[in-house]
Structures are given as C-alpha cells and as structure tokens.
CSV table of C-alpha atoms in Angstrom, one decimal:
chain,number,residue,atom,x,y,z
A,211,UNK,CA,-24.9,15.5,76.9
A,212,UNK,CA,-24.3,16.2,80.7
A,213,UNK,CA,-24.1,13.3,82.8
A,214,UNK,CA,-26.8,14.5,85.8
A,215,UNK,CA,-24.9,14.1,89.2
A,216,UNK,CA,-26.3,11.4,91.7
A,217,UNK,CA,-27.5,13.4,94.6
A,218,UNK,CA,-30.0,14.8,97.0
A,219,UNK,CA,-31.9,17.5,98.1
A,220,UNK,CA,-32.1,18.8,101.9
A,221,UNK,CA,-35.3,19.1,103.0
A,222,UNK,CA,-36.6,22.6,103.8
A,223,UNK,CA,-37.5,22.1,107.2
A,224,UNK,CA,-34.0,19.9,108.1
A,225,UNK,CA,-32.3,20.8,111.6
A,226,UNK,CA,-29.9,23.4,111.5
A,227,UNK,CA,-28.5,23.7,114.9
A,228,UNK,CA,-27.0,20.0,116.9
A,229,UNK,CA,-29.7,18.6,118.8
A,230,UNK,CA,-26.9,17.1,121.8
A,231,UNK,CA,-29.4,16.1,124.8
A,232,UNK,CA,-31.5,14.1,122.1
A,233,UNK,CA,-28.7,12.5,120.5
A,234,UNK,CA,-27.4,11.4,123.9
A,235,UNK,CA,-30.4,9.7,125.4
A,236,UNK,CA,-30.4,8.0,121.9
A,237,UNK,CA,-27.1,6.2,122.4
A,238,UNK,CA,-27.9,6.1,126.1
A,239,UNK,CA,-30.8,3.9,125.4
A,240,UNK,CA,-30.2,2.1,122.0
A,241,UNK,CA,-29.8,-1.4,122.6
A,242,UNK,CA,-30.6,-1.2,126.3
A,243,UNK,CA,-32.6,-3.9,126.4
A,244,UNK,CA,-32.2,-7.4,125.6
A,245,UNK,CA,-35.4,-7.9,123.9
A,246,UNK,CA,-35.2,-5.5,121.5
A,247,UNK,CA,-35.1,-6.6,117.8
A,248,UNK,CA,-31.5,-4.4,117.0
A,249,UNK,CA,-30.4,-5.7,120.0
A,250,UNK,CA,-31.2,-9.9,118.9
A,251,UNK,CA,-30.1,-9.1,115.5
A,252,UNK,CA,-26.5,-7.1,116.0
A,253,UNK,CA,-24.7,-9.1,117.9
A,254,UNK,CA,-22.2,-10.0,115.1
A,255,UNK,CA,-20.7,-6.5,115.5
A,256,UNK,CA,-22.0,-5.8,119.3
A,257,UNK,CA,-18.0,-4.5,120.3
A,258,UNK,CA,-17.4,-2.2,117.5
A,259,UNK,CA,-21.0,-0.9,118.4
A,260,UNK,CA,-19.9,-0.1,121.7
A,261,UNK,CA,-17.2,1.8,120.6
A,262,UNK,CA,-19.1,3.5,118.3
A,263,UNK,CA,-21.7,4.5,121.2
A,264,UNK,CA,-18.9,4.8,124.0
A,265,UNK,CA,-16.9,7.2,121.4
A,266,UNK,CA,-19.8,9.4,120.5
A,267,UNK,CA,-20.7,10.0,124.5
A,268,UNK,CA,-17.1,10.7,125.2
A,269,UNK,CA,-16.5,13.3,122.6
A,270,UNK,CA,-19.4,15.4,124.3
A,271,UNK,CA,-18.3,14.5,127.7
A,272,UNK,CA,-21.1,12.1,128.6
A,273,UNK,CA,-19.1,8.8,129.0
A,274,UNK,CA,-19.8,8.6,132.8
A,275,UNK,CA,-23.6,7.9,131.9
A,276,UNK,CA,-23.3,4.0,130.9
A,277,UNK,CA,-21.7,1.9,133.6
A,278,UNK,CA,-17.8,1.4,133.2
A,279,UNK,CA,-18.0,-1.9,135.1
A,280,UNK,CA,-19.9,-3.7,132.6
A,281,UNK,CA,-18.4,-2.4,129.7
A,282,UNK,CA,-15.1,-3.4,131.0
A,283,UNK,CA,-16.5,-7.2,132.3
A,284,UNK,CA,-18.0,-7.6,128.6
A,285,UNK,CA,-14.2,-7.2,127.0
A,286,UNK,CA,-12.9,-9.4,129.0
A,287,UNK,CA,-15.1,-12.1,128.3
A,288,UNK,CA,-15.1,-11.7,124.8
A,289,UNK,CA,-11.0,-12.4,124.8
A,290,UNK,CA,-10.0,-15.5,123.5
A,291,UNK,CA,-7.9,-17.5,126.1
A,292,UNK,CA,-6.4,-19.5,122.7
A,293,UNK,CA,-5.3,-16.7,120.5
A,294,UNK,CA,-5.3,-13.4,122.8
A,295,UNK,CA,-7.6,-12.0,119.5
A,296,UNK,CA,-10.7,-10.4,120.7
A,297,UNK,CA,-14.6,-10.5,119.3
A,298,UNK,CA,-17.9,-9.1,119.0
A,299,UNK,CA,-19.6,-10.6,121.4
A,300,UNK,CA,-19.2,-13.4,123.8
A,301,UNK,CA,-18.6,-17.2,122.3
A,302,UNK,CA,-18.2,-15.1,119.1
A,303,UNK,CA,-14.8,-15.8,117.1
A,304,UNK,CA,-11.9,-13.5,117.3
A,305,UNK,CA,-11.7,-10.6,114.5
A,306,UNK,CA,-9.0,-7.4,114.0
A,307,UNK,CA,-11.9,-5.2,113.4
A,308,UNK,CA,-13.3,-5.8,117.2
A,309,UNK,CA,-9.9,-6.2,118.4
A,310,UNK,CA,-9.2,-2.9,117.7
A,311,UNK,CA,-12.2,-1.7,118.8
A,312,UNK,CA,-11.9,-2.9,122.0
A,313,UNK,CA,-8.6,-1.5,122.4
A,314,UNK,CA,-10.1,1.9,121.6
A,315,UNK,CA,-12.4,1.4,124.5
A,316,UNK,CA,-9.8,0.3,127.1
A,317,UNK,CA,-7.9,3.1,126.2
A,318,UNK,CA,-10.5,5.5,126.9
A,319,UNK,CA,-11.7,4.2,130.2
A,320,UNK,CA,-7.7,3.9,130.9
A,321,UNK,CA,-8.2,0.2,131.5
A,322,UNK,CA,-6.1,-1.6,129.4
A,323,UNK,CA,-5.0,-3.7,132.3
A,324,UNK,CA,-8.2,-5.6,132.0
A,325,UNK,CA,-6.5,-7.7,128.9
A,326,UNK,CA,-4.3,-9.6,128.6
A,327,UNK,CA,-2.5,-7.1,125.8
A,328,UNK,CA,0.5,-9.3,125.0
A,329,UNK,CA,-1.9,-11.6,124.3
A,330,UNK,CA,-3.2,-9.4,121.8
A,331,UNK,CA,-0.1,-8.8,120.4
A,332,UNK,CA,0.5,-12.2,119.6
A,333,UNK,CA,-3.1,-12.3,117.9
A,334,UNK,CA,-2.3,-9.1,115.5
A,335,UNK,CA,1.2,-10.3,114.9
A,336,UNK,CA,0.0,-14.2,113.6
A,337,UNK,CA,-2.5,-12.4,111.1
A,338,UNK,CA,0.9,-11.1,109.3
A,339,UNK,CA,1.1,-12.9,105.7
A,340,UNK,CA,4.4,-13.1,103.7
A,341,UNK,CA,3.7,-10.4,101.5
A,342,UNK,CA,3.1,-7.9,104.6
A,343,UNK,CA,-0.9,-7.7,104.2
A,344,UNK,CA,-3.1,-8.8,107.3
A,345,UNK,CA,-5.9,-10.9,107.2
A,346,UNK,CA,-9.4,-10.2,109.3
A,347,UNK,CA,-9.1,-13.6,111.6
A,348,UNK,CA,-8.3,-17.1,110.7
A,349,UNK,CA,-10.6,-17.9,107.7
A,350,UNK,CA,-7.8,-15.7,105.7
A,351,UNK,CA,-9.8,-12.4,104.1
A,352,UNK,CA,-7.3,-10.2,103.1
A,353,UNK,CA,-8.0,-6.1,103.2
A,354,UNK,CA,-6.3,-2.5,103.7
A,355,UNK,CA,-9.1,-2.5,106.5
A,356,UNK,CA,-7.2,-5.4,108.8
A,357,UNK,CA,-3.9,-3.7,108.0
A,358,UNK,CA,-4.9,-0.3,109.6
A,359,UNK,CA,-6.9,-2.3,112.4
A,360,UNK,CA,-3.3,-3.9,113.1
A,361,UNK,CA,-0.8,-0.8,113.3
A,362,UNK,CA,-3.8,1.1,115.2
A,363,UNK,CA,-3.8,-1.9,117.3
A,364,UNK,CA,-0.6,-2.2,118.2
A,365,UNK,CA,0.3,1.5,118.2
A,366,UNK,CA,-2.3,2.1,120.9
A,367,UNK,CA,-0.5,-0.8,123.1
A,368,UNK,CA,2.7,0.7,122.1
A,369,UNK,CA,4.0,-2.5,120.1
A,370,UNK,CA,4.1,-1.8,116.5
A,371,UNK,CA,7.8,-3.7,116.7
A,372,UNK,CA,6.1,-6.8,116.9
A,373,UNK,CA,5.2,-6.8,112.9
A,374,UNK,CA,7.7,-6.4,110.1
A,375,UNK,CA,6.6,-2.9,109.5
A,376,UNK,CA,8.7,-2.9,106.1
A,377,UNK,CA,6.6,-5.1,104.6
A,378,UNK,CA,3.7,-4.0,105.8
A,379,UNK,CA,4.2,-0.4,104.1
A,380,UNK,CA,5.2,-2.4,100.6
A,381,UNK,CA,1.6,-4.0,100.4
A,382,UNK,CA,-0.4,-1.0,101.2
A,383,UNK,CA,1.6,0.6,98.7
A,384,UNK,CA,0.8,-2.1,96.5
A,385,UNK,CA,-2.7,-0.7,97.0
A,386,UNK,CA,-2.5,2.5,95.6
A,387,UNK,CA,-3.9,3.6,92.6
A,388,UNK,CA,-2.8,5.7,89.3
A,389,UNK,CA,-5.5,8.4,91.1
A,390,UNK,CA,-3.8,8.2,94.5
A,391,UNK,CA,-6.6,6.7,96.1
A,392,UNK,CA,-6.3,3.0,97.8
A,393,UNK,CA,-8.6,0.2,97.3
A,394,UNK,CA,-9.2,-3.0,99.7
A,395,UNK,CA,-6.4,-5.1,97.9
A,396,UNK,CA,-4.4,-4.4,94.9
A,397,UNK,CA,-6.0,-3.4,91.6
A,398,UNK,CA,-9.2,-2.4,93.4
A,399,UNK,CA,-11.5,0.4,92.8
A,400,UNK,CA,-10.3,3.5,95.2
A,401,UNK,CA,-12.8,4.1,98.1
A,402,UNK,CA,-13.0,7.2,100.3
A,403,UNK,CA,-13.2,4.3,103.3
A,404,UNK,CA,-10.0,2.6,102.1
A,405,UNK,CA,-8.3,6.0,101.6
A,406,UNK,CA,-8.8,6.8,105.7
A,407,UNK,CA,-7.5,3.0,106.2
A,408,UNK,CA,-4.3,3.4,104.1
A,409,UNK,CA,-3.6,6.9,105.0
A,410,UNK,CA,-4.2,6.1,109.1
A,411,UNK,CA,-1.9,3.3,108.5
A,412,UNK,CA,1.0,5.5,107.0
A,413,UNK,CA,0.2,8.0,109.4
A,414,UNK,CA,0.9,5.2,112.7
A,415,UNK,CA,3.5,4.1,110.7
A,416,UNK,CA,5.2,7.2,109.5
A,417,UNK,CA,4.9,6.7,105.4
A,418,UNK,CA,2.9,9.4,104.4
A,419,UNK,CA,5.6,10.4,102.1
A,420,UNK,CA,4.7,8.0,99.4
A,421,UNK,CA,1.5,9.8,99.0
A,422,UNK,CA,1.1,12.4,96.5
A,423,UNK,CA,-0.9,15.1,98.7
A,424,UNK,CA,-2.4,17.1,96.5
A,425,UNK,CA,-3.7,14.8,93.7
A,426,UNK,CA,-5.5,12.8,96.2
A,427,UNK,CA,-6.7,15.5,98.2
A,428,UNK,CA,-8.0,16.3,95.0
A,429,UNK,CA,-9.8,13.1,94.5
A,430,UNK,CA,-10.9,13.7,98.1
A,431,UNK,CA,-12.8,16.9,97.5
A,432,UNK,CA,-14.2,15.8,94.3
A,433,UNK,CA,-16.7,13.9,96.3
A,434,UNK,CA,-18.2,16.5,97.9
A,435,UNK,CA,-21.3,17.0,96.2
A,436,UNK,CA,-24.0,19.9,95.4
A,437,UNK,CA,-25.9,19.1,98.7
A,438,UNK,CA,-22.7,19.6,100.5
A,439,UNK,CA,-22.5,15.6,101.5
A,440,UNK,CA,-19.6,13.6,100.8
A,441,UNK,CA,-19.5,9.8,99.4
A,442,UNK,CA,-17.5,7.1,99.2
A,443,UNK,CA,-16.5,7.1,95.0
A,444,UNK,CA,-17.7,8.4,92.1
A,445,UNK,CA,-22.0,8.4,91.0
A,446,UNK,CA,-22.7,7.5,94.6
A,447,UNK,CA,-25.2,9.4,97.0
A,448,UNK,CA,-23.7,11.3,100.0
A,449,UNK,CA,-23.5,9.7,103.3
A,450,UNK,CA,-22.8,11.0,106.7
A,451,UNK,CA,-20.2,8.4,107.3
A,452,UNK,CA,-18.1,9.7,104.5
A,453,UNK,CA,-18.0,13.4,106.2
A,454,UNK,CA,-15.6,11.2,108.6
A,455,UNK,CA,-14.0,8.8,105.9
A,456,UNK,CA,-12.7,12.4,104.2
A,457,UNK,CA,-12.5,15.0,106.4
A,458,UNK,CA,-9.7,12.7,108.4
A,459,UNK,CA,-8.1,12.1,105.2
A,460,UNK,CA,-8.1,15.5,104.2
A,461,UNK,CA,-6.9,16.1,107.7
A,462,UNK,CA,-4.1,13.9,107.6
A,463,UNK,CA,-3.2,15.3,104.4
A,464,UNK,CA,-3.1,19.0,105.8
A,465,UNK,CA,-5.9,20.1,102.9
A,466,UNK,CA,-8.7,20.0,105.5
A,467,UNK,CA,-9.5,23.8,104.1
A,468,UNK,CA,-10.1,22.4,100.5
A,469,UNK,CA,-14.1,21.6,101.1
A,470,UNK,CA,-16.4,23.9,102.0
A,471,UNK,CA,-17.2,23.2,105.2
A,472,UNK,CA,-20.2,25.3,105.7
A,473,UNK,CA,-22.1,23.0,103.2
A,474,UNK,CA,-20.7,20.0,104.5
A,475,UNK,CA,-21.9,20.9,108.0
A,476,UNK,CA,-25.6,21.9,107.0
A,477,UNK,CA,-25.8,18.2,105.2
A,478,UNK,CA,-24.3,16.8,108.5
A,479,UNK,CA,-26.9,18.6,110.3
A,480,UNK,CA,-30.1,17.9,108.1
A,481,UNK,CA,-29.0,13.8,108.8
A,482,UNK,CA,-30.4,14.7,112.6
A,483,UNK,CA,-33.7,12.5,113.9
A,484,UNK,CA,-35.5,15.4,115.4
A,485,UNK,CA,-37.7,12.7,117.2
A,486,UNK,CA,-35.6,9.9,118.0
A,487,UNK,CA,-31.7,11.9,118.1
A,488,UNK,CA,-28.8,10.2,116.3
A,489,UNK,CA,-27.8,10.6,113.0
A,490,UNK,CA,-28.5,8.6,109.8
A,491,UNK,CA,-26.7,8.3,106.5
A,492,UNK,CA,-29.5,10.9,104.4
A,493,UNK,CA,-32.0,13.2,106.2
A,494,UNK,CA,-35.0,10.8,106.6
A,495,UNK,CA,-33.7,7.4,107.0
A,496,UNK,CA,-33.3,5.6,110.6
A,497,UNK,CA,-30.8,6.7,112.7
A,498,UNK,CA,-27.9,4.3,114.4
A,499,UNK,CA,-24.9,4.5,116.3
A,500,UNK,CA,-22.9,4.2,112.9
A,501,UNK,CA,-24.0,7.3,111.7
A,502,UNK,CA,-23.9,9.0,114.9
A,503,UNK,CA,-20.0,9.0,115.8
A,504,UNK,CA,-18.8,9.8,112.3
A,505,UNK,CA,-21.4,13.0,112.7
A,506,UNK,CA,-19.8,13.8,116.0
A,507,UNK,CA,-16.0,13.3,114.4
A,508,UNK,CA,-17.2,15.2,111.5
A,509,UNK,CA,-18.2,18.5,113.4
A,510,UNK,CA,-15.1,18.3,115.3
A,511,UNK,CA,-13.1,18.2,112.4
A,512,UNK,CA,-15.3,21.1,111.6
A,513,UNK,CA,-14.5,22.7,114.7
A,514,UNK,CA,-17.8,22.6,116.5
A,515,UNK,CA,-17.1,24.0,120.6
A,516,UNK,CA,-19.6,22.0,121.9
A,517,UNK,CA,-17.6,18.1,120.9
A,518,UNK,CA,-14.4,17.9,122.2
A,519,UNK,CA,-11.4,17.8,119.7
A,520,UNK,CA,-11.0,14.2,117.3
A,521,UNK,CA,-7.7,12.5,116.5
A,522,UNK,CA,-8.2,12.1,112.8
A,523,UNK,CA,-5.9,8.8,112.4
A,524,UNK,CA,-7.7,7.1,115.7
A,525,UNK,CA,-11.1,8.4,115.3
A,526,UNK,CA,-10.9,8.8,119.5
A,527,UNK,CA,-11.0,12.1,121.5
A,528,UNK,CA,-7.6,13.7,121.0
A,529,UNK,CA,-6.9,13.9,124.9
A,530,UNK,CA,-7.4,10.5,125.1
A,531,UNK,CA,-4.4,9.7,122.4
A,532,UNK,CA,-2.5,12.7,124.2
A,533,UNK,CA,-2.6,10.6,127.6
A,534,UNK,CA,-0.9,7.7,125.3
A,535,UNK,CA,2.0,9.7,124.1
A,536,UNK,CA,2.9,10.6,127.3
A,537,UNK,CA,2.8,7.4,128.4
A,538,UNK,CA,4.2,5.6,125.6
A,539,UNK,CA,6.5,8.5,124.3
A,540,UNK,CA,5.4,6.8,121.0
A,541,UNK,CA,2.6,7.5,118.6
C-alpha cells in the first residue's frame, strides 16, 4: 500500500504576483508599538527579530524607512559589559544566536564601531568546548546551530583565527549522517535547518569538501513536495522557511537548478497575507517577520528583479558581504 504524502493544497484564489508595498508597511509597522501583545510577548528573541525585519527591508531597498539611530542605540545596550556576548533585548542574558544577529545588523548599517567587537570575540571564543563544538551561552546547550552562529560571527568581524578552526570542522563532521545530511549534535536526525547550519559553517570555513554534493543535494530536493513547498525532513508539511533552509544549501552546493523552481515560487507566493502583507509558513496562517525574510531570500535565490541579490551562507544582501571582502580581503 502507498504511504499518502503529508502535504497541502494551494488555494485557488492564492496571490500570484509579490505584493512589495504591503509587505513593507507590514514590517514597517509590526511591533511598533509597545503595547502591542507580539510586542510584550517577543522580547526573548526582540534582536534576531530585528534582523529579520531590518534584512527583509534592505533586500528591497527600504532600510532608510525605520530610524538607524535607534536601532543602533538598542545594540549597544544590549552588549554585555562582562562577557562582550550580546542579547535579545536589554537586561536580557547574552546568547550566539543574537550575537550574530546583531553583527548582521551592524554590518549592514556599516556600524560595527558601535561595539565593542573584540569584545565579542572574546565572547564567541570562551563558548569553544574541547571537542570543537560551541555552546548557545553559559548554561552549556550544545548545537550545529551555535557553531555556524560562531564562524559567521567572527568571519563577519574578520576574526575566525581566534577559534581552533581544526577542531571546529572535526565536530561538525561528527554531525554528519550516513544520508549526508547534519543533525543538531551527533547521531541526530538530519534537518533541512541543520543542513544550511553545517554547510554555512564549511562554507566560512572552507570544508565543503567533506561533503558528498550530490547525495545530499539529493536528500535536499527530495523535500520538495507536490505543492511545490519544501520542509524540513521527511512526512512533514512544507513551510516557507524551508524555501530558504534549501535553496541556500542547494546554493552552496552548486545544484540550485535541481528543484523546480517555478512550483517552489507559486507556494512561496500563495504564503502572501493579501490583507495584512508578510508571509506565513502555509497560505492562511498569520503572517510574521520569520516568515517574511526567508520569502524574500527565497525569491532572490529564485532570481526575482524586484529583491536585491542574497548571500546564501549569510542570509544578508550580497553587496553588503561584498563591502566586507573588500575590507577584510577575507571571507
């Protein structure tokens, strides 16, 4: 007997064309206010929120509309003056995750001058265990996640020489799977998330070769379902996150061209609020600024004229990483 495939159907009347001005105004205004019940209840993740907002405006040239000055004063204030780490939002604890994320920011206003980076350095660096892994922040949770959040860290304040790098590579290895996929640790069930983590690590760090390329491309496009969605691992429903989570892999893997990407981009698409803008996971559920980047990075992966170009390691508008090289002559 068949085993049905776990999917969904596109609803007849779903958007077909990107609805830009709407989709603006709804990061311009989510979370504006203080009062609002997202706003009260998201502060736990309030930086990497911010980038995912401050990312999605930049990519369609639209940055200029929220105020630089606050965005910058909140960063600072969230560094911790004991370990240089930085968090999601003010008297918050340090983390990797929003470390990273407010790296990406500075980087994009060109304002990394507004931290003390060796500072953050020193933070990244003293989340380095033995066996080369990285945990999250000082309670110890260990994850493929943390070690991409550190080389992408680092690489973007051009110190990756301030980690053993060696060991590093050897754990994420470790992670690998007889499928070529990567979970969060070793042993663990491979993940399209985890997959963008490890290969965006090898990628900064120059290891791709240890990757087969086309066995896990292979994995990669077998997740690309009926409905032209992607998810995350096998019997799962497709998400408009995972549109990012593969097409980057696929990217950095060179088999981009092994979807179809004219399915993939009407599900993408259909995940449009035609009331509200933004994106959501499925056509008909809320929208967020989650869902809304990764549909941005998608289409730009997908070649769409009217959102500038994506690094697919970074997840940042390519000029912006560009603008590093020169500087750094490194990534």
């Amino acid at each position: 007997m068949a085993i049905p495939i776990k999917d969904i159907k596109l609803p007849e009347d779903s958007p077909k064309e990107l609805l830009l001005d709407k989709h603006v105004e709804f990061i311009k205004r989510y979370g504006k206010s203080d009062d609002d019940y997202e706003f009260g209840m998201s502060d736990y993740l309030r930086m990497s929120g911010m980038y995912w907002g401050l990312t999605a405006l930049e990519l369609v040239d639209k940055l200029h509309i929220l105020p630089e000055n606050d965005v910058i004063d909140f960063i600072k204030r969230c560094q911790d003056p004991e370990t240089g780490g930085i968090s999601a939002c003010i008297d918050h604890d340090p983390h990797l995750l929003y470390t990273l994320s407010a790296v990406q920011i500075l980087c994009m206003y060109d304002r990394l001058d507004a931290v003390d980076a060796s500072a953050v350095v020193n933070y990244v660096t003293s989340l380095q265990l033995p066996d080369g892994s990285f945990t999250g922040d000082k309670w110890g949770e260990v994850d493929t996640r943390f070690s991409f959040c550190a080389v992408a860290t680092l690489a973007l304040l051009n110190r990756l020489d301030a980690i053993d790098v060696e060991k590093a590579v050897s754990f994420v290895e470790s992670c690998k799977n007889f499928d070529e996929g990567f979970g969060s640790r070793p042993f663990s069930e491979s993940h399209a998330g985890m997959v963008y983590c490890c290969l965006g690590f090898l990628s900064i760090t120059g290891r791709l070769d240890i990757v087969d390329r086309d066995t896990l491309a292979w994995w990669l496009c077998e997740r690309q379902l009926p409905s032209g969605g992607l998810n995350g691992r096998p019997e799962k429903l497709p998400d408009v996150c995972y549109s990012w989570w593969v097409l980057s892999s696929l990217t950095m893997l060179g088999r981009l061209h092994w979807i179809s990407a004219p399915a993939l981009k009407r599900f993408i698409l259909a995940c449009q609020d035609v009331e509200t803008g933004g994106f959501s996971d499925r056509p008909g559920d809320v929208a967020d600024p989650y869902h809304t980047v990764f549909g941005f990075a998608a289409l730009s992966l997908l070649g769409f004229d009217s959102i500038k170009p994506v690094n697919p390691t970074f997840c940042m508008p390519q000029h912006v990483i560009d603008k590093l090289k020169i500087k750094h002559q490194l990534l």
